Amino acid sequence: MPSDKISAATRRYVATRAKNYCEYCQCPENVSTQSFTVEHIKPRKDGGENIVENLAWSCFGCNSHKHTKTVAINPKTNLQVSLFHPRQQNWTDHFY
Ligand SMILES: [Zn+2]
């Protein structure tokens, strides 16, 4: 069974790829009061792997709020929408 532990090298890669910004709220880590972590875009419980394509650099707040969700209800339309996917979507386009 593969390890659940994310290596220090992978953690550094994910942070560097994100330029040390939270990939969800765009907050820079160096001015944040929150800790940052590697977040699984597709949750482990849904089969998400510990591969860099499934990992995002995230502040504690975004990681906690997203948790294992990949969809949410849009409060204006009451329709289910996909949450932002940092590897597949453009941030500006998604949040427009
Ligand atoms: Zn964030």
mmCIF file of N, CA, C and O and ligand atoms in Angstrom:
data_model
loop_
_atom_site.group_PDB
_atom_site.id
_atom_site.type_symbol
_atom_site.label_atom_id
_atom_site.label_comp_id
_atom_site.label_asym_id
_atom_site.label_seq_id
_atom_site.Cartn_x
_atom_site.Cartn_y
_atom_site.Cartn_z
ATOM 1 N N MET A 1 0.859 -1.196 0.000
ATOM 2 C CA MET A 1 0.000 0.000 0.000
ATOM 3 C C MET A 1 0.889 1.239 0.000
ATOM 4 O O MET A 1 1.838 1.327 0.781
ATOM 5 N N PRO A 2 0.612 2.198 -0.890
ATOM 6 C CA PRO A 2 1.446 3.407 -0.943
ATOM 7 C C PRO A 2 1.315 4.226 0.342
ATOM 8 O O PRO A 2 0.288 4.212 1.003
ATOM 9 N N SER A 3 2.387 4.928 0.638
ATOM 10 C CA SER A 3 2.415 5.756 1.843
ATOM 11 C C SER A 3 1.494 6.965 1.697
ATOM 12 O O SER A 3 1.330 7.521 0.617
ATOM 13 N N ASP A 4 0.870 7.365 2.794
ATOM 14 C CA ASP A 4 0.051 8.577 2.803
ATOM 15 C C ASP A 4 0.894 9.814 3.032
ATOM 16 O O ASP A 4 0.415 10.924 2.871
ATOM 17 N N LYS A 5 2.139 9.625 3.400
ATOM 18 C CA LYS A 5 3.004 10.748 3.740
ATOM 19 C C LYS A 5 3.502 11.440 2.471
ATOM 20 O O LYS A 5 3.916 10.791 1.515
ATOM 21 N N ILE A 6 3.431 12.761 2.484
ATOM 22 C CA ILE A 6 3.950 13.556 1.372
ATOM 23 C C ILE A 6 5.366 13.963 1.735
ATOM 24 O O ILE A 6 5.603 14.524 2.807
ATOM 25 N N SER A 7 6.292 13.673 0.850
ATOM 26 C CA SER A 7 7.710 13.924 1.150
ATOM 27 C C SER A 7 7.983 15.422 1.228
ATOM 28 O O SER A 7 7.261 16.244 0.654
ATOM 29 N N ALA A 8 9.063 15.759 1.905
ATOM 30 C CA ALA A 8 9.482 17.162 2.003
ATOM 31 C C ALA A 8 9.779 17.724 0.618
ATOM 32 O O ALA A 8 9.468 18.881 0.324
ATOM 33 N N ALA A 9 10.357 16.903 -0.245
ATOM 34 C CA ALA A 9 10.676 17.364 -1.603
ATOM 35 C C ALA A 9 9.395 17.676 -2.378
ATOM 36 O O ALA A 9 9.316 18.681 -3.093
ATOM 37 N N THR A 10 8.380 16.839 -2.244
ATOM 38 C CA THR A 10 7.101 17.086 -2.925
ATOM 39 C C THR A 10 6.459 18.344 -2.376
ATOM 40 O O THR A 10 5.937 19.171 -3.124
ATOM 41 N N ARG A 11 6.502 18.502 -1.073
ATOM 42 C CA ARG A 11 5.937 19.696 -0.424
ATOM 43 C C ARG A 11 6.626 20.968 -0.962
ATOM 44 O O ARG A 11 5.948 21.928 -1.322
ATOM 45 N N ARG A 12 7.933 20.921 -1.053
ATOM 46 C CA ARG A 12 8.685 22.079 -1.580
ATOM 47 C C ARG A 12 8.304 22.334 -3.044
ATOM 48 O O ARG A 12 8.137 23.472 -3.465
ATOM 49 N N TYR A 13 8.177 21.270 -3.818
ATOM 50 C CA TYR A 13 7.814 21.409 -5.228
ATOM 51 C C TYR A 13 6.449 22.086 -5.364
ATOM 52 O O TYR A 13 6.271 23.009 -6.158
ATOM 53 N N VAL A 14 5.468 21.610 -4.592
ATOM 54 C CA VAL A 14 4.102 22.143 -4.681
ATOM 55 C C VAL A 14 4.088 23.617 -4.273
ATOM 56 O O VAL A 14 3.458 24.457 -4.935
ATOM 57 N N ALA A 15 4.808 23.965 -3.218
ATOM 58 C CA ALA A 15 4.863 25.358 -2.765
ATOM 59 C C ALA A 15 5.545 26.242 -3.796
ATOM 60 O O ALA A 15 5.064 27.346 -4.104
ATOM 61 N N THR A 16 6.624 25.760 -4.353
ATOM 62 C CA THR A 16 7.370 26.537 -5.356
ATOM 63 C C THR A 16 6.549 26.716 -6.624
ATOM 64 O O THR A 16 6.508 27.806 -7.203
ATOM 65 N N ARG A 17 5.892 25.667 -7.054
ATOM 66 C CA ARG A 17 5.045 25.745 -8.248
ATOM 67 C C ARG A 17 3.971 26.820 -8.062
ATOM 68 O O ARG A 17 3.640 27.543 -9.002
ATOM 69 N N ALA A 18 3.455 26.955 -6.843
ATOM 70 C CA ALA A 18 2.415 27.944 -6.536
ATOM 71 C C ALA A 18 3.010 29.310 -6.195
ATOM 72 O O ALA A 18 2.256 30.227 -5.829
ATOM 73 N N LYS A 19 4.337 29.422 -6.290
ATOM 74 C CA LYS A 19 5.039 30.662 -5.935
ATOM 75 C C LYS A 19 4.715 31.075 -4.494
ATOM 76 O O LYS A 19 4.647 32.254 -4.159
ATOM 77 N N ASN A 20 4.466 30.073 -3.658
ATOM 78 C CA ASN A 20 4.153 30.267 -2.236
ATOM 79 C C ASN A 20 2.894 31.099 -2.001
ATOM 80 O O ASN A 20 2.779 31.790 -0.990
ATOM 81 N N TYR A 21 1.962 31.016 -2.941
ATOM 82 C CA TYR A 21 0.650 31.629 -2.779
ATOM 83 C C TYR A 21 -0.373 30.511 -2.595
ATOM 84 O O TYR A 21 -0.237 29.451 -3.206
ATOM 85 N N CYS A 22 -1.397 30.783 -1.800
ATOM 86 C CA CYS A 22 -2.491 29.819 -1.708
ATOM 87 C C CYS A 22 -3.134 29.729 -3.096
ATOM 88 O O CYS A 22 -3.473 30.754 -3.699
ATOM 89 N N GLU A 23 -3.289 28.521 -3.588
ATOM 90 C CA GLU A 23 -3.829 28.369 -4.939
ATOM 91 C C GLU A 23 -5.338 28.600 -4.985
ATOM 92 O O GLU A 23 -5.904 28.691 -6.074
ATOM 93 N N TYR A 24 -5.980 28.736 -3.831
ATOM 94 C CA TYR A 24 -7.424 28.974 -3.803
ATOM 95 C C TYR A 24 -7.756 30.453 -3.600
ATOM 96 O O TYR A 24 -8.519 31.019 -4.366
ATOM 97 N N CYS A 25 -7.181 31.078 -2.563
ATOM 98 C CA CYS A 25 -7.536 32.479 -2.283
ATOM 99 C C CYS A 25 -6.468 33.460 -2.746
ATOM 100 O O CYS A 25 -6.668 34.672 -2.648
ATOM 101 N N GLN A 26 -5.328 32.923 -3.229
ATOM 102 C CA GLN A 26 -4.239 33.740 -3.766
ATOM 103 C C GLN A 26 -3.496 34.536 -2.693
ATOM 104 O O GLN A 26 -2.769 35.484 -3.015
ATOM 105 N N CYS A 27 -3.667 34.193 -1.449
ATOM 106 C CA CYS A 27 -2.947 34.868 -0.362
ATOM 107 C C CYS A 27 -1.482 34.426 -0.388
ATOM 108 O O CYS A 27 -1.196 33.237 -0.475
ATOM 109 N N PRO A 28 -0.544 35.392 -0.323
ATOM 110 C CA PRO A 28 0.870 35.008 -0.265
ATOM 111 C C PRO A 28 1.243 34.475 1.128
ATOM 112 O O PRO A 28 0.874 35.063 2.140
ATOM 113 N N GLU A 29 1.967 33.390 1.130
ATOM 114 C CA GLU A 29 2.323 32.750 2.404
ATOM 115 C C GLU A 29 3.165 33.669 3.287
ATOM 116 O O GLU A 29 3.002 33.663 4.503
ATOM 117 N N ASN A 30 4.032 34.482 2.678
ATOM 118 C CA ASN A 30 4.959 35.278 3.488
ATOM 119 C C ASN A 30 4.285 36.415 4.260
ATOM 120 O O ASN A 30 4.905 37.002 5.137
ATOM 121 N N VAL A 31 3.033 36.744 3.971
ATOM 122 C CA VAL A 31 2.328 37.767 4.751
ATOM 123 C C VAL A 31 1.125 37.184 5.500
ATOM 124 O O VAL A 31 0.401 37.910 6.174
ATOM 125 N N SER A 32 0.948 35.892 5.380
ATOM 126 C CA SER A 32 -0.205 35.259 6.018
ATOM 127 C C SER A 32 0.100 34.916 7.468
ATOM 128 O O SER A 32 1.230 34.583 7.816
ATOM 129 N N THR A 33 -0.915 34.993 8.297
ATOM 130 C CA THR A 33 -0.764 34.559 9.687
ATOM 131 C C THR A 33 -1.122 33.082 9.825
ATOM 132 O O THR A 33 -0.972 32.509 10.894
ATOM 133 N N GLN A 34 -1.585 32.488 8.717
ATOM 134 C CA GLN A 34 -1.989 31.090 8.740
ATOM 135 C C GLN A 34 -0.842 30.201 8.270
ATOM 136 O O GLN A 34 -0.012 30.631 7.471
ATOM 137 N N SER A 35 -0.860 28.975 8.715
ATOM 138 C CA SER A 35 0.088 28.013 8.170
ATOM 139 C C SER A 35 -0.433 27.534 6.814
ATOM 140 O O SER A 35 -1.626 27.624 6.527
ATOM 141 N N PHE A 36 0.474 27.076 5.975
ATOM 142 C CA PHE A 36 0.120 26.568 4.655
ATOM 143 C C PHE A 36 0.386 25.071 4.629
ATOM 144 O O PHE A 36 1.228 24.556 5.353
ATOM 145 N N THR A 37 -0.310 24.410 3.732
ATOM 146 C CA THR A 37 -0.179 22.959 3.664
ATOM 147 C C THR A 37 -0.409 22.473 2.240
ATOM 148 O O THR A 37 -0.885 23.221 1.389
ATOM 149 N N VAL A 38 -0.066 21.225 2.025
ATOM 150 C CA VAL A 38 -0.362 20.576 0.754
ATOM 151 C C VAL A 38 -1.782 20.020 0.851
ATOM 152 O O VAL A 38 -2.114 19.303 1.789
ATOM 153 N N GLU A 39 -2.593 20.392 -0.111
ATOM 154 C CA GLU A 39 -4.007 20.012 -0.118
ATOM 155 C C GLU A 39 -4.264 19.061 -1.279
ATOM 156 O O GLU A 39 -3.701 19.228 -2.357
ATOM 157 N N HIS A 40 -5.092 18.049 -1.034
ATOM 158 C CA HIS A 40 -5.480 17.127 -2.104
ATOM 159 C C HIS A 40 -6.674 17.714 -2.849
ATOM 160 O O HIS A 40 -7.736 17.905 -2.265
ATOM 161 N N ILE A 41 -6.514 17.993 -4.127
ATOM 162 C CA ILE A 41 -7.604 18.561 -4.926
ATOM 163 C C ILE A 41 -8.739 17.538 -4.991
ATOM 164 O O ILE A 41 -9.887 17.856 -4.683
ATOM 165 N N LYS A 42 -8.419 16.343 -5.405
ATOM 166 C CA LYS A 42 -9.376 15.228 -5.302
ATOM 167 C C LYS A 42 -9.058 14.538 -3.985
ATOM 168 O O LYS A 42 -7.942 14.033 -3.800
ATOM 169 N N PRO A 43 -9.986 14.531 -3.063
ATOM 170 C CA PRO A 43 -9.708 14.011 -1.727
ATOM 171 C C PRO A 43 -9.246 12.549 -1.725
ATOM 172 O O PRO A 43 -9.646 11.759 -2.581
ATOM 173 N N ARG A 44 -8.444 12.242 -0.740
ATOM 174 C CA ARG A 44 -7.964 10.865 -0.574
ATOM 175 C C ARG A 44 -9.149 9.900 -0.461
ATOM 176 O O ARG A 44 -9.090 8.805 -1.008
ATOM 177 N N LYS A 45 -10.212 10.318 0.213
ATOM 178 C CA LYS A 45 -11.360 9.414 0.418
ATOM 179 C C LYS A 45 -12.062 9.076 -0.900
ATOM 180 O O LYS A 45 -12.774 8.088 -0.985
ATOM 181 N N ASP A 46 -11.846 9.917 -1.918
ATOM 182 C CA ASP A 46 -12.435 9.673 -3.240
ATOM 183 C C ASP A 46 -11.411 9.094 -4.214
ATOM 184 O O ASP A 46 -11.630 9.113 -5.426
ATOM 185 N N GLY A 47 -10.293 8.638 -3.684
ATOM 186 C CA GLY A 47 -9.279 8.024 -4.531
ATOM 187 C C GLY A 47 -8.207 8.981 -5.010
ATOM 188 O O GLY A 47 -7.386 8.611 -5.853
ATOM 189 N N GLY A 48 -8.200 10.204 -4.492
ATOM 190 C CA GLY A 48 -7.166 11.173 -4.871
ATOM 191 C C GLY A 48 -5.796 10.701 -4.418
ATOM 192 O O GLY A 48 -5.640 10.224 -3.299
ATOM 193 N N GLU A 49 -4.836 10.826 -5.302
ATOM 194 C CA GLU A 49 -3.503 10.299 -5.023
ATOM 195 C C GLU A 49 -2.561 11.383 -4.534
ATOM 196 O O GLU A 49 -2.793 12.571 -4.733
ATOM 197 N N ASN A 50 -1.449 10.924 -3.963
ATOM 198 C CA ASN A 50 -0.378 11.814 -3.517
ATOM 199 C C ASN A 50 0.570 12.110 -4.670
ATOM 200 O O ASN A 50 1.773 11.940 -4.557
ATOM 201 N N ILE A 51 0.025 12.542 -5.778
ATOM 202 C CA ILE A 51 0.850 12.891 -6.933
ATOM 203 C C ILE A 51 0.722 14.393 -7.151
ATOM 204 O O ILE A 51 -0.312 14.994 -6.831
ATOM 205 N N VAL A 52 1.773 15.005 -7.686
ATOM 206 C CA VAL A 52 1.803 16.468 -7.764
ATOM 207 C C VAL A 52 0.632 17.035 -8.568
ATOM 208 O O VAL A 52 0.191 18.146 -8.301
ATOM 209 N N GLU A 53 0.111 16.265 -9.521
ATOM 210 C CA GLU A 53 -1.031 16.734 -10.306
ATOM 211 C C GLU A 53 -2.293 16.851 -9.451
ATOM 212 O O GLU A 53 -3.252 17.525 -9.848
ATOM 213 N N ASN A 54 -2.312 16.186 -8.313
ATOM 214 C CA ASN A 54 -3.484 16.226 -7.433
ATOM 215 C C ASN A 54 -3.233 17.051 -6.171
ATOM 216 O O ASN A 54 -4.051 17.042 -5.261
ATOM 217 N N LEU A 55 -2.130 17.760 -6.129
ATOM 218 C CA LEU A 55 -1.787 18.497 -4.917
ATOM 219 C C LEU A 55 -1.770 19.990 -5.193
ATOM 220 O O LEU A 55 -1.356 20.422 -6.265
ATOM 221 N N ALA A 56 -2.231 20.754 -4.215
ATOM 222 C CA ALA A 56 -2.236 22.215 -4.325
ATOM 223 C C ALA A 56 -1.683 22.806 -3.037
ATOM 224 O O ALA A 56 -1.838 22.233 -1.953
ATOM 225 N N TRP A 57 -1.041 23.946 -3.139
ATOM 226 C CA TRP A 57 -0.549 24.681 -1.981
ATOM 227 C C TRP A 57 -1.709 25.508 -1.452
ATOM 228 O O TRP A 57 -2.330 26.257 -2.206
ATOM 229 N N SER A 58 -2.008 25.369 -0.181
ATOM 230 C CA SER A 58 -3.219 25.974 0.360
ATOM 231 C C SER A 58 -2.987 26.540 1.748
ATOM 232 O O SER A 58 -2.286 25.941 2.567
ATOM 233 N N CYS A 59 -3.634 27.682 2.006
ATOM 234 C CA CYS A 59 -3.612 28.214 3.366
ATOM 235 C C CYS A 59 -4.516 27.342 4.237
ATOM 236 O O CYS A 59 -5.367 26.595 3.737
ATOM 237 N N PHE A 60 -4.330 27.471 5.534
ATOM 238 C CA PHE A 60 -5.108 26.656 6.469
ATOM 239 C C PHE A 60 -6.607 26.906 6.305
ATOM 240 O O PHE A 60 -7.411 25.975 6.331
ATOM 241 N N GLY A 61 -6.991 28.164 6.111
ATOM 242 C CA GLY A 61 -8.408 28.495 5.989
ATOM 243 C C GLY A 61 -9.052 27.839 4.783
ATOM 244 O O GLY A 61 -10.132 27.249 4.884
ATOM 245 N N CYS A 62 -8.409 27.943 3.630
ATOM 246 C CA CYS A 62 -8.971 27.320 2.424
ATOM 247 C C CYS A 62 -8.979 25.804 2.548
ATOM 248 O O CYS A 62 -9.959 25.148 2.174
ATOM 249 N N ASN A 63 -7.900 25.252 3.075
ATOM 250 C CA ASN A 63 -7.837 23.804 3.235
ATOM 251 C C ASN A 63 -8.943 23.321 4.171
ATOM 252 O O ASN A 63 -9.622 22.330 3.887
ATOM 253 N N SER A 64 -9.158 24.030 5.246
ATOM 254 C CA SER A 64 -10.182 23.624 6.207
ATOM 255 C C SER A 64 -11.587 23.787 5.631
ATOM 256 O O SER A 64 -12.464 22.955 5.842
ATOM 257 N N HIS A 65 -11.790 24.880 4.914
ATOM 258 C CA HIS A 65 -13.117 25.135 4.354
ATOM 259 C C HIS A 65 -13.443 24.151 3.236
ATOM 260 O O HIS A 65 -14.557 23.629 3.156
ATOM 261 N N LYS A 66 -12.485 23.901 2.363
ATOM 262 C CA LYS A 66 -12.722 22.957 1.267
ATOM 263 C C LYS A 66 -12.847 21.542 1.804
ATOM 264 O O LYS A 66 -13.700 20.790 1.378
ATOM 265 N N HIS A 67 -11.968 21.197 2.712
ATOM 266 C CA HIS A 67 -11.939 19.867 3.329
ATOM 267 C C HIS A 67 -11.968 18.788 2.244
ATOM 268 O O HIS A 67 -11.047 18.744 1.439
ATOM 269 N N THR A 68 -12.988 17.984 2.178
ATOM 270 C CA THR A 68 -13.029 16.925 1.170
ATOM 271 C C THR A 68 -14.048 17.222 0.072
ATOM 272 O O THR A 68 -14.418 16.339 -0.697
ATOM 273 N N LYS A 69 -14.480 18.483 -0.002
ATOM 274 C CA LYS A 69 -15.483 18.823 -1.013
ATOM 275 C C LYS A 69 -14.826 19.063 -2.385
ATOM 276 O O LYS A 69 -13.715 19.564 -2.462
ATOM 277 N N THR A 70 -15.533 18.745 -3.425
ATOM 278 C CA THR A 70 -15.109 19.090 -4.782
ATOM 279 C C THR A 70 -16.217 19.855 -5.509
ATOM 280 O O THR A 70 -16.004 20.374 -6.588
ATOM 281 N N VAL A 71 -17.402 19.894 -4.899
ATOM 282 C CA VAL A 71 -18.531 20.638 -5.452
ATOM 283 C C VAL A 71 -19.220 21.379 -4.310
ATOM 284 O O VAL A 71 -19.040 21.053 -3.138
ATOM 285 N N ALA A 72 -20.017 22.377 -4.675
ATOM 286 C CA ALA A 72 -20.789 23.129 -3.690
ATOM 287 C C ALA A 72 -22.028 23.675 -4.383
ATOM 288 O O ALA A 72 -22.135 23.654 -5.616
ATOM 289 N N ILE A 73 -22.947 24.172 -3.582
ATOM 290 C CA ILE A 73 -24.155 24.777 -4.139
ATOM 291 C C ILE A 73 -23.920 26.275 -4.297
ATOM 292 O O ILE A 73 -23.530 26.954 -3.348
ATOM 293 N N ASN A 74 -24.148 26.786 -5.494
ATOM 294 C CA ASN A 74 -24.076 28.226 -5.742
ATOM 295 C C ASN A 74 -25.298 28.861 -5.073
ATOM 296 O O ASN A 74 -26.432 28.548 -5.443
ATOM 297 N N PRO A 75 -25.077 29.733 -4.073
ATOM 298 C CA PRO A 75 -26.224 30.285 -3.340
ATOM 299 C C PRO A 75 -27.141 31.174 -4.187
ATOM 300 O O PRO A 75 -28.304 31.363 -3.843
ATOM 301 N N LYS A 76 -26.635 31.701 -5.292
ATOM 302 C CA LYS A 76 -27.475 32.548 -6.148
ATOM 303 C C LYS A 76 -28.374 31.727 -7.060
ATOM 304 O O LYS A 76 -29.467 32.148 -7.401
ATOM 305 N N THR A 77 -27.867 30.561 -7.490
ATOM 306 C CA THR A 77 -28.634 29.766 -8.455
ATOM 307 C C THR A 77 -29.197 28.480 -7.857
ATOM 308 O O THR A 77 -30.023 27.828 -8.485
ATOM 309 N N ASN A 78 -28.693 28.107 -6.686
ATOM 310 C CA ASN A 78 -29.034 26.828 -6.068
ATOM 311 C C ASN A 78 -28.616 25.640 -6.925
ATOM 312 O O ASN A 78 -29.135 24.536 -6.745
ATOM 313 N N LEU A 79 -27.682 25.866 -7.826
ATOM 314 C CA LEU A 79 -27.169 24.777 -8.651
ATOM 315 C C LEU A 79 -25.827 24.305 -8.098
ATOM 316 O O LEU A 79 -25.056 25.087 -7.555
ATOM 317 N N GLN A 80 -25.583 23.025 -8.276
ATOM 318 C CA GLN A 80 -24.301 22.468 -7.856
ATOM 319 C C GLN A 80 -23.224 22.882 -8.850
ATOM 320 O O GLN A 80 -23.432 22.780 -10.068
ATOM 321 N N VAL A 81 -22.102 23.357 -8.323
ATOM 322 C CA VAL A 81 -20.982 23.775 -9.174
ATOM 323 C C VAL A 81 -19.702 23.118 -8.664
ATOM 324 O O VAL A 81 -19.575 22.785 -7.488
ATOM 325 N N SER A 82 -18.758 22.959 -9.576
ATOM 326 C CA SER A 82 -17.459 22.413 -9.204
ATOM 327 C C SER A 82 -16.642 23.473 -8.493
ATOM 328 O O SER A 82 -16.662 24.648 -8.880
ATOM 329 N N LEU A 83 -15.921 23.050 -7.463
ATOM 330 C CA LEU A 83 -14.981 23.966 -6.820
ATOM 331 C C LEU A 83 -13.770 24.134 -7.731
ATOM 332 O O LEU A 83 -13.507 23.315 -8.615
ATOM 333 N N PHE A 84 -13.040 25.199 -7.514
ATOM 334 C CA PHE A 84 -11.876 25.500 -8.331
ATOM 335 C C PHE A 84 -10.885 24.339 -8.312
ATOM 336 O O PHE A 84 -10.556 23.806 -7.252
ATOM 337 N N HIS A 85 -10.399 23.969 -9.488
ATOM 338 C CA HIS A 85 -9.392 22.921 -9.638
ATOM 339 C C HIS A 85 -8.115 23.579 -10.153
ATOM 340 O O HIS A 85 -8.035 23.938 -11.332
ATOM 341 N N PRO A 86 -7.124 23.763 -9.282
ATOM 342 C CA PRO A 86 -5.925 24.507 -9.663
ATOM 343 C C PRO A 86 -5.137 23.917 -10.828
ATOM 344 O O PRO A 86 -4.418 24.635 -11.518
ATOM 345 N N ARG A 87 -5.243 22.633 -11.071
ATOM 346 C CA ARG A 87 -4.467 22.026 -12.166
ATOM 347 C C ARG A 87 -5.236 22.079 -13.486
ATOM 348 O O ARG A 87 -4.638 21.931 -14.551
ATOM 349 N N GLN A 88 -6.554 22.245 -13.437
ATOM 350 C CA GLN A 88 -7.354 22.161 -14.661
ATOM 351 C C GLN A 88 -8.024 23.472 -15.050
ATOM 352 O O GLN A 88 -8.533 23.588 -16.159
ATOM 353 N N GLN A 89 -8.064 24.442 -14.136
ATOM 354 C CA GLN A 89 -8.796 25.668 -14.423
ATOM 355 C C GLN A 89 -7.919 26.893 -14.195
ATOM 356 O O GLN A 89 -6.993 26.862 -13.388
ATOM 357 N N ASN A 90 -8.272 27.960 -14.860
ATOM 358 C CA ASN A 90 -7.631 29.258 -14.665
ATOM 359 C C ASN A 90 -8.366 29.985 -13.542
ATOM 360 O O ASN A 90 -9.594 30.076 -13.584
ATOM 361 N N TRP A 91 -7.610 30.512 -12.571
ATOM 362 C CA TRP A 91 -8.210 31.124 -11.394
ATOM 363 C C TRP A 91 -9.139 32.273 -11.778
ATOM 364 O O TRP A 91 -10.290 32.351 -11.314
ATOM 365 N N THR A 92 -8.678 33.190 -12.625
ATOM 366 C CA THR A 92 -9.463 34.357 -12.997
ATOM 367 C C THR A 92 -10.743 33.951 -13.714
ATOM 368 O O THR A 92 -11.827 34.473 -13.424
ATOM 369 N N ASP A 93 -10.636 33.008 -14.624
ATOM 370 C CA ASP A 93 -11.819 32.550 -15.360
ATOM 371 C C ASP A 93 -12.827 31.904 -14.405
ATOM 372 O O ASP A 93 -14.035 32.150 -14.497
ATOM 373 N N HIS A 94 -12.325 31.077 -13.493
ATOM 374 C CA HIS A 94 -13.233 30.366 -12.588
ATOM 375 C C HIS A 94 -13.974 31.309 -11.667
ATOM 376 O O HIS A 94 -15.174 31.171 -11.451
ATOM 377 N N PHE A 95 -13.262 32.295 -11.109
ATOM 378 C CA PHE A 95 -13.889 33.159 -10.114
ATOM 379 C C PHE A 95 -14.553 34.377 -10.715
ATOM 380 O O PHE A 95 -15.157 35.170 -10.002
ATOM 381 N N TYR A 96 -14.485 34.539 -12.034
ATOM 382 C CA TYR A 96 -15.150 35.655 -12.688
ATOM 383 C C TYR A 96 -16.594 35.528 -12.454
ATOM 384 O O TYR A 96 -17.541 35.714 -12.401
HETATM 385 ZN ZN ZN B 1 -6.337 30.284 0.868
#
